[in-house]
Amino acid sequence: MTSEAARRVQSGSPWEESFGFARAVAAGDRVLVGGTMSFKGTVLYGEGDPYEQTRVAFGNALEALKELGLGIESVIRTRMYLSHVRDVDEAGRAHKELFDSVRPVSTLLVVEGFVDPRILVEVELEAFRGA
């Protein structure tokens, strides 16, 4: 791990301020992007559509990576949290379209729900910025 200080990226999510967290943190060779949904500002994209929510949520997470100078090729792990098992195939389809050439390790979980009942998908990712 390098001696440089951790760098943080904020996305403007209202929860970041009220809960006290960053969208992404780069420390040493690792970059972690926390739970990300398909909101852009206060607008939820893909309401009722798990494919679109997955696509937009990962797009938001990748935007945070870009602010730290990294692209999709640096992604080594993804996590998808779904509120319904019925959405597994659609979320998986969006994941494959984005990450098929990268092939990160991935975890998919079905959870009881999210802070907003319109949310069907929340994602996380980890990236490596080493040699």
CSV table of C-alpha atoms in Angstrom, one decimal:
chain,number,residue,atom,x,y,z
A,1,MET,CA,0.0,0.0,0.0
A,2,THR,CA,1.3,3.4,-0.8
A,3,SER,CA,1.7,6.2,1.7
A,4,GLU,CA,-0.7,8.6,-0.1
A,5,ALA,CA,-3.8,9.6,1.8
A,6,ALA,CA,-7.1,8.1,0.9
A,7,ARG,CA,-9.0,10.0,-1.7
A,8,ARG,CA,-12.8,10.3,-1.5
A,9,VAL,CA,-15.5,11.0,-4.2
A,10,GLN,CA,-18.9,12.4,-3.3
A,11,SER,CA,-21.8,11.9,-5.7
A,12,GLY,CA,-24.3,14.4,-4.2
A,13,SER,CA,-26.6,11.7,-2.8
A,14,PRO,CA,-28.6,13.0,0.1
A,15,TRP,CA,-27.7,10.0,2.1
A,16,GLU,CA,-24.0,10.7,1.9
A,17,GLU,CA,-24.5,13.9,3.8
A,18,SER,CA,-27.0,12.7,6.3
A,19,PHE,CA,-25.2,9.4,7.0
A,20,GLY,CA,-21.6,10.7,6.6
A,21,PHE,CA,-20.1,8.5,3.9
A,22,ALA,CA,-18.4,8.9,0.5
A,23,ARG,CA,-19.5,7.3,-2.8
A,24,ALA,CA,-16.0,6.0,-3.4
A,25,VAL,CA,-12.7,5.8,-1.6
A,26,ALA,CA,-9.3,5.1,-3.1
A,27,ALA,CA,-6.7,3.9,-0.7
A,28,GLY,CA,-3.5,2.3,-1.9
A,29,ASP,CA,-4.2,0.0,-4.9
A,30,ARG,CA,-7.8,-0.4,-4.0
A,31,VAL,CA,-10.9,1.6,-4.9
A,32,LEU,CA,-14.2,0.8,-3.2
A,33,VAL,CA,-17.5,2.2,-4.5
A,34,GLY,CA,-20.3,1.9,-2.0
A,35,GLY,CA,-23.9,1.1,-2.4
A,36,THR,CA,-25.1,2.9,-5.6
A,37,MET,CA,-28.6,3.1,-7.0
A,38,SER,CA,-30.1,4.4,-10.2
A,39,PHE,CA,-30.7,8.0,-8.9
A,40,LYS,CA,-29.4,11.0,-10.7
A,41,GLY,CA,-30.0,13.8,-8.3
A,42,THR,CA,-33.4,13.2,-6.9
A,43,VAL,CA,-34.7,11.3,-10.0
A,44,LEU,CA,-34.9,7.5,-9.9
A,45,TYR,CA,-34.1,6.1,-13.4
A,46,GLY,CA,-35.8,2.9,-14.5
A,47,GLU,CA,-38.6,2.8,-12.0
A,48,GLY,CA,-40.1,-0.7,-12.2
A,49,ASP,CA,-37.3,-1.9,-14.6
A,50,PRO,CA,-34.6,-4.0,-12.9
A,51,TYR,CA,-32.5,-4.1,-16.1
A,52,GLU,CA,-32.4,-0.3,-16.4
A,53,GLN,CA,-31.8,0.3,-12.7
A,54,THR,CA,-28.9,-2.1,-12.8
A,55,ARG,CA,-27.4,-0.4,-15.9
A,56,VAL,CA,-27.8,3.1,-14.5
A,57,ALA,CA,-26.6,2.2,-11.0
A,58,PHE,CA,-23.4,0.6,-12.4
A,59,GLY,CA,-23.0,3.6,-14.6
A,60,ASN,CA,-23.2,5.9,-11.6
A,61,ALA,CA,-20.6,3.7,-9.8
A,62,LEU,CA,-18.3,3.8,-12.9
A,63,GLU,CA,-18.6,7.6,-12.9
A,64,ALA,CA,-17.1,7.6,-9.4
A,65,LEU,CA,-14.3,5.4,-10.6
A,66,LYS,CA,-13.7,7.8,-13.5
A,67,GLU,CA,-13.3,10.7,-11.1
A,68,LEU,CA,-10.4,8.7,-9.6
A,69,GLY,CA,-8.8,8.1,-13.0
A,70,LEU,CA,-10.0,4.5,-13.5
A,71,GLY,CA,-12.2,2.8,-16.1
A,72,ILE,CA,-14.2,-0.4,-16.3
A,73,GLU,CA,-11.1,-2.5,-17.0
A,74,SER,CA,-9.9,-1.9,-13.4
A,75,VAL,CA,-13.1,-3.4,-11.9
A,76,ILE,CA,-12.3,-6.7,-10.0
A,77,ARG,CA,-15.5,-7.2,-8.0
A,78,THR,CA,-19.1,-6.4,-8.3
A,79,ARG,CA,-22.0,-6.9,-5.9
A,80,MET,CA,-25.7,-6.6,-6.8
A,81,TYR,CA,-28.5,-6.4,-4.2
A,82,LEU,CA,-32.0,-7.1,-5.5
A,83,SER,CA,-35.3,-6.7,-3.7
A,84,HIS,CA,-36.9,-9.5,-5.8
A,85,VAL,CA,-35.6,-12.9,-7.0
A,86,ARG,CA,-37.7,-12.4,-10.1
A,87,ASP,CA,-35.3,-9.7,-11.2
A,88,VAL,CA,-32.1,-11.9,-11.2
A,89,ASP,CA,-32.1,-12.5,-15.0
A,90,GLU,CA,-32.6,-8.8,-15.9
A,91,ALA,CA,-30.0,-7.6,-13.5
A,92,GLY,CA,-27.6,-10.3,-14.8
A,93,ARG,CA,-28.3,-9.3,-18.4
A,94,ALA,CA,-27.3,-5.7,-17.6
A,95,HIS,CA,-24.2,-6.9,-15.7
A,96,LYS,CA,-23.1,-9.1,-18.6
A,97,GLU,CA,-23.5,-6.2,-21.1
A,98,LEU,CA,-21.3,-4.0,-19.0
A,99,PHE,CA,-18.7,-6.4,-17.6
A,100,ASP,CA,-18.5,-9.4,-20.0
A,101,SER,CA,-15.1,-8.3,-21.3
A,102,VAL,CA,-13.7,-7.6,-17.8
A,103,ARG,CA,-15.2,-10.6,-15.9
A,104,PRO,CA,-14.9,-9.4,-12.3
A,105,VAL,CA,-15.8,-11.7,-9.5
A,106,SER,CA,-19.4,-11.0,-8.6
A,107,THR,CA,-22.0,-11.6,-5.8
A,108,LEU,CA,-25.7,-11.3,-6.2
A,109,LEU,CA,-28.0,-11.2,-3.1
A,110,VAL,CA,-31.7,-10.8,-2.7
A,111,VAL,CA,-32.5,-8.6,0.2
A,112,GLU,CA,-35.7,-7.6,2.0
A,113,GLY,CA,-35.9,-4.1,0.7
A,114,PHE,CA,-34.3,-0.7,0.3
A,115,VAL,CA,-34.8,2.8,1.8
A,116,ASP,CA,-37.2,3.7,-1.0
A,117,PRO,CA,-39.6,1.0,-2.2
A,118,ARG,CA,-39.2,2.0,-5.9
A,119,ILE,CA,-35.5,0.8,-5.7
A,120,LEU,CA,-35.1,-2.7,-7.1
A,121,VAL,CA,-31.3,-2.8,-7.4
A,122,GLU,CA,-28.3,-1.5,-5.5
A,123,VAL,CA,-24.8,-2.2,-6.6
A,124,GLU,CA,-21.2,-1.9,-5.3
A,125,LEU,CA,-17.9,-2.4,-7.0
A,126,GLU,CA,-14.2,-2.7,-6.2
A,127,ALA,CA,-11.4,-1.8,-8.5
A,128,PHE,CA,-7.6,-2.3,-8.5
A,129,ARG,CA,-5.4,0.6,-9.6
A,130,GLY,CA,-2.0,-1.2,-9.2
A,131,ALA,CA,0.4,-2.3,-11.9
